[in-house]
Short mmCIF file of C-alpha atoms and ligand atoms in Angstrom, two decimals:
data_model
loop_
_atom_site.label_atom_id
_atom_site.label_comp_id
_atom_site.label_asym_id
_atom_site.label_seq_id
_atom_site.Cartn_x
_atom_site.Cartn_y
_atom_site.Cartn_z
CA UNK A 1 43.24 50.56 -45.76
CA UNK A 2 40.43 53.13 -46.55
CA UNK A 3 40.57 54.98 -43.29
CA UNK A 4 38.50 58.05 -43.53
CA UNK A 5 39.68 61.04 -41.58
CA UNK A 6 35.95 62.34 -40.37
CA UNK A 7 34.80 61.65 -36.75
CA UNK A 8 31.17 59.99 -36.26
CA UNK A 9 29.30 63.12 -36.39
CA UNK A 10 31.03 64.39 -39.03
CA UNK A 11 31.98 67.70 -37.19
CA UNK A 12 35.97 66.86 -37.27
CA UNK A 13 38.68 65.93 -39.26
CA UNK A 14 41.52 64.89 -37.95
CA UNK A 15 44.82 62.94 -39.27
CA UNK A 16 47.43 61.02 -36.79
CA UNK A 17 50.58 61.96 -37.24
CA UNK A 18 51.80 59.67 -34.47
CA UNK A 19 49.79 57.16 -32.79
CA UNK A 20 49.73 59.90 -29.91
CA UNK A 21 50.08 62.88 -32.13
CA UNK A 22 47.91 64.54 -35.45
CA UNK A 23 46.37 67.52 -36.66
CA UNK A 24 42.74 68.44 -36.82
CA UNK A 25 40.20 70.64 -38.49
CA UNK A 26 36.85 71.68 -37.91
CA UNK A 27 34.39 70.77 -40.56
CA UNK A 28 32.34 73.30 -42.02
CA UNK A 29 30.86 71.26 -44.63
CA UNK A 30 31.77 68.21 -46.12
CA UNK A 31 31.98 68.97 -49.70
CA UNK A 32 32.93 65.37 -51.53
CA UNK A 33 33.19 62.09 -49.68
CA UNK A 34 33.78 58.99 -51.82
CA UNK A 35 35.54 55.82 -52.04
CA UNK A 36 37.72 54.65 -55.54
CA UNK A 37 39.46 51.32 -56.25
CA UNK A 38 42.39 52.71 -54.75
CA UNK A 39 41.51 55.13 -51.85
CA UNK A 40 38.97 57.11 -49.80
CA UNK A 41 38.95 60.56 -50.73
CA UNK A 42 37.70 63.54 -48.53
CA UNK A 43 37.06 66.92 -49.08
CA UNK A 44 36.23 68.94 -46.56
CA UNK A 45 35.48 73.03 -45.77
CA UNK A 46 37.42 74.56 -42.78
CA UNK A 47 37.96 77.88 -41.62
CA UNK A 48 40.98 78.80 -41.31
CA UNK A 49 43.28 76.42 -44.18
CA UNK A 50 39.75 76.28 -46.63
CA UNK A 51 39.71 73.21 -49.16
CA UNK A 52 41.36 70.50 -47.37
CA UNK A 53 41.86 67.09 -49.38
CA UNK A 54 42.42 63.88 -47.83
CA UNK A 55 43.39 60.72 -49.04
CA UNK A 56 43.14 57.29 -46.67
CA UNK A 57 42.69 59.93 -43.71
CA UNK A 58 46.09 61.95 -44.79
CA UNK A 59 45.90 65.18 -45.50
CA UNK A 60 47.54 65.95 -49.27
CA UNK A 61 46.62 69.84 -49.97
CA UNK A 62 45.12 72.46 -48.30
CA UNK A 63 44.35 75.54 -50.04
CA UNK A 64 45.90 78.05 -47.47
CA UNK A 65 49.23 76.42 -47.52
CA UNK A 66 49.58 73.92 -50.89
CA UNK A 67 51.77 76.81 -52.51
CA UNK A 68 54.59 76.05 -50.15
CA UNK A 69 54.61 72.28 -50.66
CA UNK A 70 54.44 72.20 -54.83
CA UNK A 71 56.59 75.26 -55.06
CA UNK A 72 59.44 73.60 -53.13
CA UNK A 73 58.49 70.61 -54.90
CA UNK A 74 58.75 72.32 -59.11
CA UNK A 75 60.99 74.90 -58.61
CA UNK A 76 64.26 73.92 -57.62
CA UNK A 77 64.45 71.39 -60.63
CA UNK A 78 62.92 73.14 -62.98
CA UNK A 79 64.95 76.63 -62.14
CA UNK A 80 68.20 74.60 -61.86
CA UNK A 81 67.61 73.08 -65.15
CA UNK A 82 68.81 75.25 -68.14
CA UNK A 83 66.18 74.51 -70.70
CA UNK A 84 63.23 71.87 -69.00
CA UNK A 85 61.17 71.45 -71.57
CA UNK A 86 59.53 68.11 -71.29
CA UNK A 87 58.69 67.23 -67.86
CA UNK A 88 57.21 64.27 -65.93
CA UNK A 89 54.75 64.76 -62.82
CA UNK A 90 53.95 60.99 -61.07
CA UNK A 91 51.33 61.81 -59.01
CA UNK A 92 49.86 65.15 -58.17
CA UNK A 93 46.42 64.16 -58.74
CA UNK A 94 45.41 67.56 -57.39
CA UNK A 95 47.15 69.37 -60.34
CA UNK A 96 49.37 72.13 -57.64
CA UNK A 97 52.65 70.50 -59.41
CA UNK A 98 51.13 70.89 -62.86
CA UNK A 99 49.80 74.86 -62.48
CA UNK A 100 53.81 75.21 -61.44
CA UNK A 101 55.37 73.40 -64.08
CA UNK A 102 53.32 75.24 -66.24
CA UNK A 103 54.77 78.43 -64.93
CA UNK A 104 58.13 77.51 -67.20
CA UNK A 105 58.29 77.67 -71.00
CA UNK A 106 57.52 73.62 -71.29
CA UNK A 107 56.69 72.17 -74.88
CA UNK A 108 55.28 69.42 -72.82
CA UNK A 109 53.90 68.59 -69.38
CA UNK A 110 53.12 65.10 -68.62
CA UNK A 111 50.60 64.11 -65.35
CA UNK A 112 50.77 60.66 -64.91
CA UNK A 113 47.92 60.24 -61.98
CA UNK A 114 46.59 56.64 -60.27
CA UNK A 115 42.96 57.51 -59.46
CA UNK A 116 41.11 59.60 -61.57
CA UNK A 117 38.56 60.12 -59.41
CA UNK A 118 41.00 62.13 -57.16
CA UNK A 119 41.16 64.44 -60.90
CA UNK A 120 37.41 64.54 -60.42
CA UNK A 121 37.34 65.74 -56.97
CA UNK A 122 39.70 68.13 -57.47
CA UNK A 123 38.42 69.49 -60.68
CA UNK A 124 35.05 70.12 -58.86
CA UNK A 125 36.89 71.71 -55.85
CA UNK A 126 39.95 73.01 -56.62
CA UNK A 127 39.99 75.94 -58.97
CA UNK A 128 43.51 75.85 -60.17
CA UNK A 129 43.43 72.07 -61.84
CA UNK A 130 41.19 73.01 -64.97
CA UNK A 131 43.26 75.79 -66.16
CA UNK A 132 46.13 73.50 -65.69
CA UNK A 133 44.47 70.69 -67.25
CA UNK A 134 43.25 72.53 -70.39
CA UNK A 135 46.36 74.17 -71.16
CA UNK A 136 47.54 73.08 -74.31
CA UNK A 137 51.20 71.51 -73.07
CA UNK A 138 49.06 69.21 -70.54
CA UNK A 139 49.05 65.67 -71.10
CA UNK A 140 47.26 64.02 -68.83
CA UNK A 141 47.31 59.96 -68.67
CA UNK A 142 45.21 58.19 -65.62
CA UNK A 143 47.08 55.25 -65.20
CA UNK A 144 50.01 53.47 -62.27
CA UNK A 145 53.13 55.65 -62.66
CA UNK A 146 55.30 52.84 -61.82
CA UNK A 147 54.06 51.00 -65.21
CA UNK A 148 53.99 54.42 -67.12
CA UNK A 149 57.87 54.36 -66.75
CA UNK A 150 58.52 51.14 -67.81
CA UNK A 151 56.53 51.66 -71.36
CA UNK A 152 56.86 54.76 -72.04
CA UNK A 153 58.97 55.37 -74.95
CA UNK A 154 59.18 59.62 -73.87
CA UNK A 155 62.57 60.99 -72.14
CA UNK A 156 62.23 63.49 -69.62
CA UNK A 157 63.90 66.97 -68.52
CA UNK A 158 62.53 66.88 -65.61
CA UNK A 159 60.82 64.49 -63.50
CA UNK A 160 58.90 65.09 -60.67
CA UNK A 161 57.18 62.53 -58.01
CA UNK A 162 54.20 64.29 -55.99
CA UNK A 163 53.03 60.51 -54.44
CA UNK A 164 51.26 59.84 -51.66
CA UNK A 165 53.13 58.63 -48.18
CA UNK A 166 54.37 55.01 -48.66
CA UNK A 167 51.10 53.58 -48.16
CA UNK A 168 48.52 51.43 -50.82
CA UNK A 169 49.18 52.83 -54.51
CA UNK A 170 52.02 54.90 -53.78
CA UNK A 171 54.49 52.13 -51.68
CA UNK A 172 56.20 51.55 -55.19
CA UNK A 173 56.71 54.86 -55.76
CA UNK A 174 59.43 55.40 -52.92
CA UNK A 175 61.18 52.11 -54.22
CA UNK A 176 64.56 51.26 -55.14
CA UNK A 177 63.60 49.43 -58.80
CA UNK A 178 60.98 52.59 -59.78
CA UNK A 179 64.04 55.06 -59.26
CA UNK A 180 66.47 52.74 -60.80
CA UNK A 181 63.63 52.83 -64.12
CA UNK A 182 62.84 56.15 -62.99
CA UNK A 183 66.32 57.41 -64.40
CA UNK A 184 66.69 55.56 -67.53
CA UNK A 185 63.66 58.16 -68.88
CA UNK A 186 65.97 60.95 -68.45
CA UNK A 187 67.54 62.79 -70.82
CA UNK A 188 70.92 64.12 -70.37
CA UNK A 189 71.28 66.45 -67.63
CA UNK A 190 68.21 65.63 -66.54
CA UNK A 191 66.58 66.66 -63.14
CA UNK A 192 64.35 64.23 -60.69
CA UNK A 193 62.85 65.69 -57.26
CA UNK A 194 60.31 63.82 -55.19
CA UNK A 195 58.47 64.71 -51.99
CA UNK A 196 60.80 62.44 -49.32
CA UNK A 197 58.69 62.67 -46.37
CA UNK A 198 58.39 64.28 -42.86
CA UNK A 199 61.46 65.60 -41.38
CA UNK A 200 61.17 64.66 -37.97
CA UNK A 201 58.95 61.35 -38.28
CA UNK A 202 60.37 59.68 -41.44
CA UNK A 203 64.33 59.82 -41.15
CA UNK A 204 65.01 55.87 -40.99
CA UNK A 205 63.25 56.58 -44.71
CA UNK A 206 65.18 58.98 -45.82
CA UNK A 207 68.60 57.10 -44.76
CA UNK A 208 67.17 54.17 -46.10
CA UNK A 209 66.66 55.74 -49.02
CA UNK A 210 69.71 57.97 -49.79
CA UNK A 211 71.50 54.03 -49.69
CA UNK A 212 70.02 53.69 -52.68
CA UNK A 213 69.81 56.90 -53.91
CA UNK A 214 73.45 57.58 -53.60
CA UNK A 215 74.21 54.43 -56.04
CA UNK A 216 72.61 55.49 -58.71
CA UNK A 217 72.92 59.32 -58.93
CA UNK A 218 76.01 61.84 -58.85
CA UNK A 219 74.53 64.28 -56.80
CA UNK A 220 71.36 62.64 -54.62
CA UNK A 221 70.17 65.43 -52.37
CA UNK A 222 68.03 66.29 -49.61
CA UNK A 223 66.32 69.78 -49.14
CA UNK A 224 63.94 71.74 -46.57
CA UNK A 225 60.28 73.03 -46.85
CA UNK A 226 57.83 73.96 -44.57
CA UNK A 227 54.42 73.02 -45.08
CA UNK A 228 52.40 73.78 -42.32
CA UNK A 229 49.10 71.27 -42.24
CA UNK A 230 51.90 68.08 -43.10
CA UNK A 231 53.29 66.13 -40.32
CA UNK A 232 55.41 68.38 -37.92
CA UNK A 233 55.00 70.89 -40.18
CA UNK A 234 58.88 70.48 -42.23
CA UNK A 235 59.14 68.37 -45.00
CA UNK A 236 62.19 66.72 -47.35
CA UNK A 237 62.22 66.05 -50.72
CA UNK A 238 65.19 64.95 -53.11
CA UNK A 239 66.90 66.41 -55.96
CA UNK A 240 68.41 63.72 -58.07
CA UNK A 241 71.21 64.48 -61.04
CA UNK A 242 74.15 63.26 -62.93
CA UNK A 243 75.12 66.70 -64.34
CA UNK A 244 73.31 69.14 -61.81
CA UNK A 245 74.14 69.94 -58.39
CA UNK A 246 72.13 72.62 -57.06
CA UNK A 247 74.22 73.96 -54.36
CA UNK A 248 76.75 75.28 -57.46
CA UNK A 249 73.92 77.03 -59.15
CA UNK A 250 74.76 80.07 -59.78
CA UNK A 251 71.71 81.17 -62.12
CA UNK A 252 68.38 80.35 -61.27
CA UNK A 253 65.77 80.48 -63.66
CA UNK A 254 62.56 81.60 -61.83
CA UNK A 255 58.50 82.47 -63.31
CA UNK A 256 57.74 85.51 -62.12
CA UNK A 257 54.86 85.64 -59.17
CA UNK A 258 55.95 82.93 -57.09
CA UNK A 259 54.67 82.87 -53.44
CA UNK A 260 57.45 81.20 -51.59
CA UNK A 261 60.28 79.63 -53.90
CA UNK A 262 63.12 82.29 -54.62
CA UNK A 263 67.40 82.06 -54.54
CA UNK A 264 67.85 82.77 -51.09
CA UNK A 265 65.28 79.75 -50.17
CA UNK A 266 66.63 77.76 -52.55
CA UNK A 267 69.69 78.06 -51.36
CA UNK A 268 69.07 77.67 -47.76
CA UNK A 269 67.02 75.02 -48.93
CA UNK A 270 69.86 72.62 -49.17
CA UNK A 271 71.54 73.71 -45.75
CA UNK A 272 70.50 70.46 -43.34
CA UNK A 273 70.46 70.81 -39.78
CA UNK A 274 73.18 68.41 -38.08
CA UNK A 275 70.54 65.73 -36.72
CA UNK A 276 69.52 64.93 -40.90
CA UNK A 277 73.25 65.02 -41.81
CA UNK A 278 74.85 62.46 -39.51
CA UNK A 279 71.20 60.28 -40.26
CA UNK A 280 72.18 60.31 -43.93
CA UNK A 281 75.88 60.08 -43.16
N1 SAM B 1 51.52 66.28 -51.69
C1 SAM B 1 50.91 65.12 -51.28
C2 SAM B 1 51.76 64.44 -50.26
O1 SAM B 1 52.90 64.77 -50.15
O2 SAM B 1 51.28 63.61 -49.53
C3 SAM B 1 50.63 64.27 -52.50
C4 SAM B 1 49.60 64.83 -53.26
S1 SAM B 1 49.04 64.01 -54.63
C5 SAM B 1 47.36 64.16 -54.33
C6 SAM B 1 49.37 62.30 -54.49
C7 SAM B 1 48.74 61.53 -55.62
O3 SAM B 1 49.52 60.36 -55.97
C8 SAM B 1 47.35 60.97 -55.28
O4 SAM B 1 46.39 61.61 -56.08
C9 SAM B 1 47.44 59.46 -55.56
O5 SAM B 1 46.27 58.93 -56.13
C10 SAM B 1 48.61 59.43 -56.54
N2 SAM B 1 49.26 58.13 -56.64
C11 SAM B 1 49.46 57.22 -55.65
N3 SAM B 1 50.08 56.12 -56.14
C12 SAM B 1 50.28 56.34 -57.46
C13 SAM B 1 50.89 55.58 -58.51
N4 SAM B 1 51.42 54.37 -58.28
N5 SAM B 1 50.95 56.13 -59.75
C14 SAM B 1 50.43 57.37 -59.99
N6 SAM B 1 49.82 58.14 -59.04
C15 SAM B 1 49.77 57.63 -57.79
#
């Protein structure tokens, strides 16, 4: 459904988190307001988080806190991995997991993204996505990542999954068959990590989907990152690998300049409170 998140006057933004629960921010202009085959897509001024995108009502990136989402998103698989150098972003339509990627010495940098009007809006709004975009490693293809995989003839290093919740366009992409394609486009040793979802609200997901997870993969893992404007404020993502397991790392290959992601958080990155543990068994 194409829910917008503006009130009637336009004055507000809000998203619910919880049919009792959300987050809201005061509009000081709406800067881009428009509706694509696929979603409605909001961008809005505030004054304290800036830029604020939102797709279907949902907030995706602010520009006051995106760094700590698409850090903890890029890093951790493409540090862990000794040599990434072609890498897979599904998603990421706003271009924060691309600028990171690009932060390694890739050959090549896939960005495999549904709507391209959400490139357009973001382009316009978001200063980081252009440089990204016309760096010579980008490879941008507008197009359904779940049918990217399937014809694709490329193997990845590193794949990485920036979707939307599990709602309209991205639903497939937190599927049992898309991983299950998903790592046949690996190459060996390859890495996969995917924004998982809230930590508080979505844990039936994430046990639901570590079943799966844990059939396919050696070491399927969860890990920790705040990210203050998404629901409740912690968020999970996985780390999928045959040959790596993160915990063991003991070298870490990180850009220089990075805001958040560094060894110490990447290592207490992986520690899960009890609650998570005993919910993924
Ligand atoms: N970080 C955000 C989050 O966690 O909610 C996601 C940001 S990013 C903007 C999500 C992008 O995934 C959107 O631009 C959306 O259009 C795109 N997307 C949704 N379904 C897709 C699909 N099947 N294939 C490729 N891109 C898809």
């Amino acid at each position: 459904m194409k829910r917008s998140s503006l009130n009637k006057g336009r004055t507000e933004a809000r998203e619910l988190q919880t049919p009792t629960s959300g987050i809201f921010f005061k509009v000081r202009k709406v800067l881009y307001d428009r509706t694509s085959a696929f979603q409605r897509i909001e961008i809005i001024e505030n004054g304290e988080y800036g830029r604020v995108l939102f797709l279907d009502g949902l907030v995706q990136t602010t520009e006051k806190d995106e760094f700590y989402y698409h850090e903890m998103l890029v890093h951790p698989a493409m540090a862990s991995h000794p040599a990434p150098r072609k890498v897979l972003i599904i998603g990421g339509g706003d271009g924060g997991a691309l600028r990171e990627v690009l932060k390694h010495p890739v050959e090549r940098a896939w960005m495999v993204e549904i709507d391209g009007r959400v490139i357009e809006a973001c382009r316009e709004h978001f200063d980081w996505l252009e440089p990204a975009l016309s760096d010579g490693r980008a490879e941008l293809f507008v197009g359904d990542g779940n049918v990217f995989i399937r014809e694709t003839k490329e193997k990845f290093d590193v794949i990485l999954v920036d979707s939307s919740d599990p709602v309209g366009p991205s639903t497939v992409l937190h599927e049992e068959g898309f991983y299950r394609k998903l790592r046949t486009r690996l190459r060996p040793g390859g890495i996969i990590a995917a924004q998982a979802g809230s930590l508080v609200l979505h844990q039936d997901q994430h046990a639901a989907k570590i079943r799966f997870l844990r059939r396919m993969f050696e070491h399927p893992r969860f890990y920790l990152g705040p990210v203050p404007t998404y629901p409740v404020g912690m968020w999970c993502y996985s780390f999928l690998s045959d040959a790596v397991d993160p915990t063991a790392k003991k070298v870490l290959r990180i850009p220089e300049g990075l805001m958040y992601y560094n060894p110490e958080v990447h290592r207490a990155a992986f520690a899960l409170p009890n609650f998570l543990k005993s919910k993924l068994g």
